[in-house]
Coordinates of C-alpha atoms in Angstrom, one line a residue:
M1 CA 61.6 44.0 -5.8
L2 CA 60.3 44.0 -1.9
K3 CA 62.4 40.7 -1.1
I4 CA 65.9 42.4 -2.4
L5 CA 65.5 45.7 -1.0
V6 CA 64.5 43.5 2.4
T7 CA 68.1 42.2 1.6
V8 CA 70.1 45.6 1.0
V9 CA 68.8 46.8 4.0
V10 CA 69.7 43.8 6.0
S11 CA 73.1 43.8 4.6
T12 CA 73.7 47.7 5.3
V13 CA 72.5 47.0 9.1
A14 CA 74.7 44.7 9.5
Y15 CA 77.5 46.1 8.1
V16 CA 77.2 49.2 10.2
L17 CA 77.0 47.3 13.0
T18 CA 80.3 45.4 12.0
N19 CA 82.0 48.8 11.9
L20 CA 80.8 49.6 15.3
V21 CA 81.9 46.2 16.8
D22 CA 85.2 46.5 15.4
Q23 CA 86.8 49.3 14.1
S24 CA 90.1 48.4 13.5
G25 CA 89.2 44.7 11.6
D26 CA 89.6 43.6 8.0
E27 CA 86.9 45.6 6.2
L28 CA 86.7 42.9 3.5
W29 CA 85.8 40.8 6.6
K30 CA 83.4 42.8 7.6
I31 CA 81.9 42.7 3.5
A32 CA 81.7 39.8 4.0
V33 CA 80.2 39.2 7.1
A34 CA 77.1 41.7 5.6
V35 CA 76.9 39.8 2.8
V36 CA 76.4 36.3 4.4
I37 CA 73.9 38.0 6.9
G38 CA 71.9 39.5 4.2
G39 CA 72.0 36.3 2.1
S40 CA 70.6 34.6 4.9
A41 CA 67.6 37.2 5.3
L42 CA 66.8 36.3 1.8
I43 CA 67.0 33.1 2.1
V44 CA 64.4 33.3 5.4
Q45 CA 62.2 35.6 2.9
Y46 CA 62.4 32.7 0.6
M47 CA 61.7 30.2 3.2
V48 CA 58.7 32.2 4.5
D49 CA 57.3 32.6 1.6
F50 CA 57.5 29.1 0.4
E51 CA 55.8 28.1 3.9
Q52 CA 52.8 30.7 2.8
R53 CA 52.4 28.9 -0.2
L54 CA 52.7 25.5 1.1
V55 CA 50.0 26.2 3.7
T56 CA 47.7 28.0 1.0
V57 CA 48.6 24.5 -1.2
E58 CA 47.5 22.5 1.3
T59 CA 44.3 24.4 2.2
G60 CA 43.2 24.5 -1.2
H61 CA 43.8 20.8 -1.4
R62 CA 42.0 19.9 1.7
E63 CA 39.3 22.0 -0.2
R64 CA 39.2 20.6 -3.2
S65 CA 39.2 17.2 -1.4
R66 CA 36.5 17.8 0.6
E67 CA 34.7 19.0 -2.9
L68 CA 35.4 16.2 -4.8
G69 CA 34.6 13.8 -1.8
V70 CA 30.7 15.7 -2.0
Q71 CA 31.0 15.1 -5.8
F72 CA 32.0 11.5 -5.5
N73 CA 29.4 10.9 -3.2
Q74 CA 26.7 12.7 -5.6
L75 CA 27.4 10.9 -8.5
S76 CA 27.8 7.4 -6.3
E77 CA 24.0 8.1 -4.8
A78 CA 22.8 9.5 -8.6
A79 CA 24.5 6.2 -10.2
G80 CA 22.7 3.9 -7.3
L81 CA 19.2 5.7 -8.5
L82 CA 19.9 5.0 -11.9
S83 CA 20.8 1.0 -10.9
E84 CA 17.4 1.0 -8.7
L85 CA 15.9 2.4 -11.8
D86 CA 17.1 -0.1 -13.8
E87 CA 16.6 -2.9 -11.3
A88 CA 13.1 -1.5 -10.8
G89 CA 12.4 -1.8 -14.7
M90 CA 12.3 1.9 -15.3
S91 CA 13.2 3.8 -17.6
T92 CA 16.8 5.2 -17.0
S93 CA 17.0 7.2 -20.7
D94 CA 14.1 8.8 -19.5
A95 CA 15.4 9.3 -16.1
R96 CA 19.0 10.9 -18.0
R97 CA 16.8 12.9 -20.4
L98 CA 14.2 14.7 -17.7
I99 CA 17.7 16.0 -15.8
K100 CA 19.4 17.3 -18.9
S101 CA 16.4 19.4 -20.1
L102 CA 15.7 20.7 -16.5
N103 CA 19.4 22.0 -16.6
R104 CA 19.3 23.2 -19.9
V105 CA 15.6 24.9 -18.9
G106 CA 17.3 26.4 -15.7
Q107 CA 20.1 28.0 -17.8
Q108 CA 18.4 29.2 -20.3
G109 CA 14.6 29.9 -20.2
P110 CA 12.8 32.5 -18.8
E111 CA 11.4 32.9 -14.7
I112 CA 8.2 32.0 -16.1
V113 CA 9.1 28.5 -18.2
K114 CA 11.8 27.8 -14.6
A115 CA 8.7 28.0 -12.4
F116 CA 6.5 26.1 -14.7
A117 CA 9.1 23.3 -14.9
R118 CA 9.5 23.4 -11.4
S119 CA 5.7 22.8 -10.8
E120 CA 5.3 19.9 -13.3
V121 CA 8.4 18.0 -11.8
E122 CA 7.1 18.8 -8.2
N123 CA 3.7 17.4 -9.0
L124 CA 5.3 14.3 -10.8
A125 CA 7.2 14.1 -7.7
S126 CA 4.1 14.4 -5.4
V127 CA 1.8 11.6 -7.3
V128 CA 4.9 9.1 -8.2
T129 CA 5.9 9.4 -4.0
D130 CA 1.8 9.0 -3.6
L131 CA 2.1 5.5 -5.8
T132 CA 4.5 4.1 -3.0
G133 CA 1.5 3.8 -0.9
M134 CA -0.6 1.7 -4.0
T135 CA -2.2 5.1 -4.2
A136 CA -3.2 8.7 -5.6
H137 CA -5.0 11.7 -6.1
W138 CA -6.1 14.5 -8.3
P139 CA -8.2 17.1 -7.0
R140 CA -10.0 17.3 -10.7
D141 CA -10.9 15.9 -13.2
N142 CA -7.9 14.4 -14.9
N143 CA -8.4 13.1 -18.0
E144 CA -4.7 12.5 -19.0
W145 CA -4.5 9.9 -16.2
L146 CA -7.1 8.4 -18.1
I147 CA -5.8 8.5 -21.4
R148 CA -2.4 7.4 -20.6
L149 CA -3.5 4.2 -18.4
T150 CA -5.3 3.7 -21.2
E151 CA -2.2 3.5 -23.5
C152 CA -0.2 1.6 -20.8
A153 CA -3.0 -1.7 -20.5
R154 CA -1.8 -4.8 -21.9
R155 CA -5.0 -7.2 -21.6
T156 CA -8.1 -5.5 -20.0
I157 CA -10.2 -2.7 -19.6
D158 CA -13.9 -3.0 -17.5
A159 CA -15.5 0.6 -17.2
T160 CA -18.6 1.6 -15.2
S161 CA -20.1 4.9 -16.3
S162 CA -23.3 6.6 -14.6
S163 CA -22.5 9.7 -17.0
V164 CA -25.0 8.7 -19.9
D165 CA -26.9 11.9 -19.3
Q166 CA -23.9 14.2 -19.1
P167 CA -22.4 15.4 -22.6
F168 CA -19.1 14.2 -21.6
W169 CA -19.2 11.6 -24.6
N170 CA -20.1 14.6 -27.3
T171 CA -17.2 16.9 -26.0
D172 CA -13.7 17.3 -27.3
S173 CA -12.5 15.6 -24.1
A174 CA -14.2 11.6 -25.1
G175 CA -12.7 12.1 -28.8
P176 CA -8.9 11.3 -27.7
Y177 CA -10.3 8.6 -25.3
L178 CA -12.1 6.9 -27.4
D179 CA -8.9 7.2 -29.9
A180 CA -6.8 5.8 -27.4
Q181 CA -9.4 2.5 -26.4
A182 CA -9.4 1.8 -30.4
E183 CA -5.5 1.9 -30.6
A184 CA -5.5 -0.2 -27.6
M185 CA -7.8 -3.0 -29.3
R186 CA -6.1 -2.9 -32.7
A187 CA -2.4 -2.7 -31.4
R188 CA -2.4 -4.7 -28.0
G189 CA -5.7 -6.8 -28.5
V190 CA -6.8 -5.3 -25.4
T191 CA -10.4 -6.3 -24.0
I192 CA -12.6 -3.4 -23.6
R193 CA -16.1 -3.9 -21.5
R194 CA -18.1 -0.9 -20.6
L195 CA -21.1 -1.2 -18.6
F196 CA -23.6 2.2 -18.4
M197 CA -26.0 3.0 -15.2
I198 CA -28.9 4.1 -16.1
K199 CA -32.2 5.4 -13.8
E200 CA -35.4 3.9 -13.8
E201 CA -37.3 7.3 -14.8
E202 CA -34.1 7.8 -17.9
R203 CA -35.1 4.7 -19.4
A204 CA -38.6 5.4 -19.7
N205 CA -37.8 8.2 -21.5
P206 CA -38.0 7.7 -25.2
D207 CA -36.0 10.6 -26.4
F208 CA -33.1 9.8 -23.9
M209 CA -33.3 6.1 -24.8
R210 CA -32.9 7.2 -28.2
R211 CA -30.0 9.0 -27.4
F212 CA -28.6 6.4 -25.2
T213 CA -29.1 3.7 -27.8
R214 CA -26.8 5.9 -30.2
L215 CA -24.3 5.9 -27.6
C216 CA -24.2 2.8 -27.3
Q217 CA -23.6 1.4 -30.8
D218 CA -21.1 4.1 -31.4
Q219 CA -19.3 2.5 -28.9
R220 CA -19.7 -1.0 -30.1
D221 CA -19.2 -0.1 -34.0
A222 CA -16.0 0.8 -32.5
G223 CA -15.0 -3.1 -30.6
I224 CA -16.2 -2.0 -27.3
S225 CA -18.4 -4.6 -25.5
V226 CA -21.0 -2.4 -23.9
R227 CA -24.2 -3.2 -21.7
F228 CA -26.0 -1.7 -19.2
L229 CA -28.0 -1.8 -15.8
S230 CA -31.0 0.1 -14.6
L231 CA -30.7 1.7 -10.8
P232 CA -32.1 0.6 -8.3
L233 CA -31.7 -2.6 -9.2
P234 CA -34.4 -5.1 -7.8
E235 CA -33.7 -6.6 -4.7
R236 CA -33.9 -10.2 -5.3
S237 CA -31.2 -9.8 -8.2
N238 CA -29.0 -7.6 -5.6
P239 CA -29.8 -7.5 -2.0
R240 CA -27.2 -5.0 -1.2
P241 CA -27.8 -1.6 -3.1
V242 CA -25.6 -0.4 -6.1
V243 CA -24.4 3.1 -6.3
A244 CA -23.4 4.4 -9.1
R245 CA -20.0 5.3 -9.9
D246 CA -17.4 6.2 -12.5
V247 CA -14.8 3.6 -12.1
V248 CA -11.9 2.4 -14.8
I249 CA -10.5 -0.8 -14.0
F250 CA -6.9 -1.6 -16.0
D251 CA -5.7 -5.3 -16.1
S252 CA -7.6 -6.5 -13.0
E253 CA -4.5 -5.1 -11.5
L254 CA -5.4 -1.2 -10.8
Y255 CA -8.6 1.2 -11.2
L256 CA -9.7 5.1 -11.6
E257 CA -12.0 6.3 -10.0
F258 CA -13.9 9.6 -10.6
E259 CA -15.5 10.7 -7.0
P260 CA -18.6 12.9 -8.1
D261 CA -19.7 16.1 -5.8
R262 CA -23.5 16.8 -4.8
Q263 CA -24.3 18.4 -8.3
E264 CA -22.5 15.0 -9.6
G265 CA -20.0 16.4 -11.2
N266 CA -16.6 15.1 -10.7
V267 CA -14.2 17.2 -8.6
Q268 CA -11.6 14.1 -7.9
T269 CA -9.9 11.5 -9.4
R270 CA -8.3 8.5 -7.2
L271 CA -6.1 6.3 -8.7
D272 CA -5.6 2.9 -6.8
A273 CA -3.7 -0.2 -7.2
D274 CA -4.2 -1.9 -3.7
G275 CA -4.5 -5.5 -4.7
R276 CA -7.4 -6.2 -2.1
R277 CA -9.2 -2.7 -3.2
V278 CA -8.8 -3.6 -7.2
D279 CA -10.2 -7.1 -6.4
G280 CA -13.2 -6.2 -4.8
H281 CA -14.1 -3.7 -8.3
V282 CA -13.1 -6.8 -10.2
R283 CA -15.6 -8.7 -8.9
A284 CA -18.5 -6.2 -8.2
F285 CA -18.0 -5.3 -12.1
N286 CA -17.8 -9.3 -13.1
S287 CA -21.2 -9.4 -10.7
L288 CA -22.9 -6.4 -12.7
W289 CA -21.9 -7.2 -16.0
A290 CA -23.4 -11.0 -15.2
T291 CA -27.2 -9.3 -14.7
A292 CA -26.6 -6.1 -17.0
A293 CA -28.2 -5.9 -20.6
E294 CA -27.4 -5.6 -23.9
P295 CA -28.6 -2.7 -25.4
A296 CA -31.2 -2.9 -28.6
P297 CA -29.4 -2.1 -31.9
R298 CA -29.8 1.3 -33.4
P299 CA -32.7 1.1 -35.3
A300 CA -33.1 1.3 -39.0
P301 CA -33.8 4.5 -40.8
S302 CA -37.7 4.0 -42.4
P303 CA -37.7 4.4 -45.6
G304 CA -37.5 7.4 -47.2
G305 CA -37.1 9.2 -43.8
P306 CA -34.1 11.3 -42.5
A307 CA -30.9 9.5 -42.0

């Protein structure tokens, strides 16, 4: 309607101007001139409108091309990452499942669920980033790492334990750990050795040794090879003093160390796969294992005594 109105106005003005310029001319010629000028005005309007739309289309096309370029680069980067994961022997299906699940949580989960998911992803990213340097730390006692690494072991698990005087083995945390070890031995043929380190005064305590013997026998019944050392060792058998530490070596390729505080509580978990340090722990364990003693078997209950 606007174009028609402009065309009529321009034609009318052209007709009036023609009459003013040539008042004696043919009337038909004046109308023809007005029509031609009005038609030209209409065509010019369409040309201007077409140019504006063309500019809009070109601008939109450039913007869309830029967005497609960014998306293509992102897709290429994602495809490259998945390809690198596949080349590294990692599971690309788990990575896809993680991304899809995060997307669903972000779209429909409440804020606290989103915050928890972000926190878990950040923790995972932090641990994996640390593992690029073959080591990772956790500020507390991390039984989840202990169980997962037990589930990942394929050949051997060698552990030193200085916590026999603590109630760990009677807690709920010990159950899943021992279950994972039993499954590792049954399903994958993993060999497990546990070296307990006790103090001389504890060895001289009959009540302690009774509990300790029961603990050792329970683990031996589960298929775990058990030995123990009394600290400090005589200087002639080991000139270097042995420090009682809780260390678990998996497949002689990685170890998990629990670093105690002054109250002998585990406050930091360290995962280390550095070859030089792992080899040092393997040699130290084998040396201590060779000098360790096997615990006495559980005493049989006396006839008529308590079971």
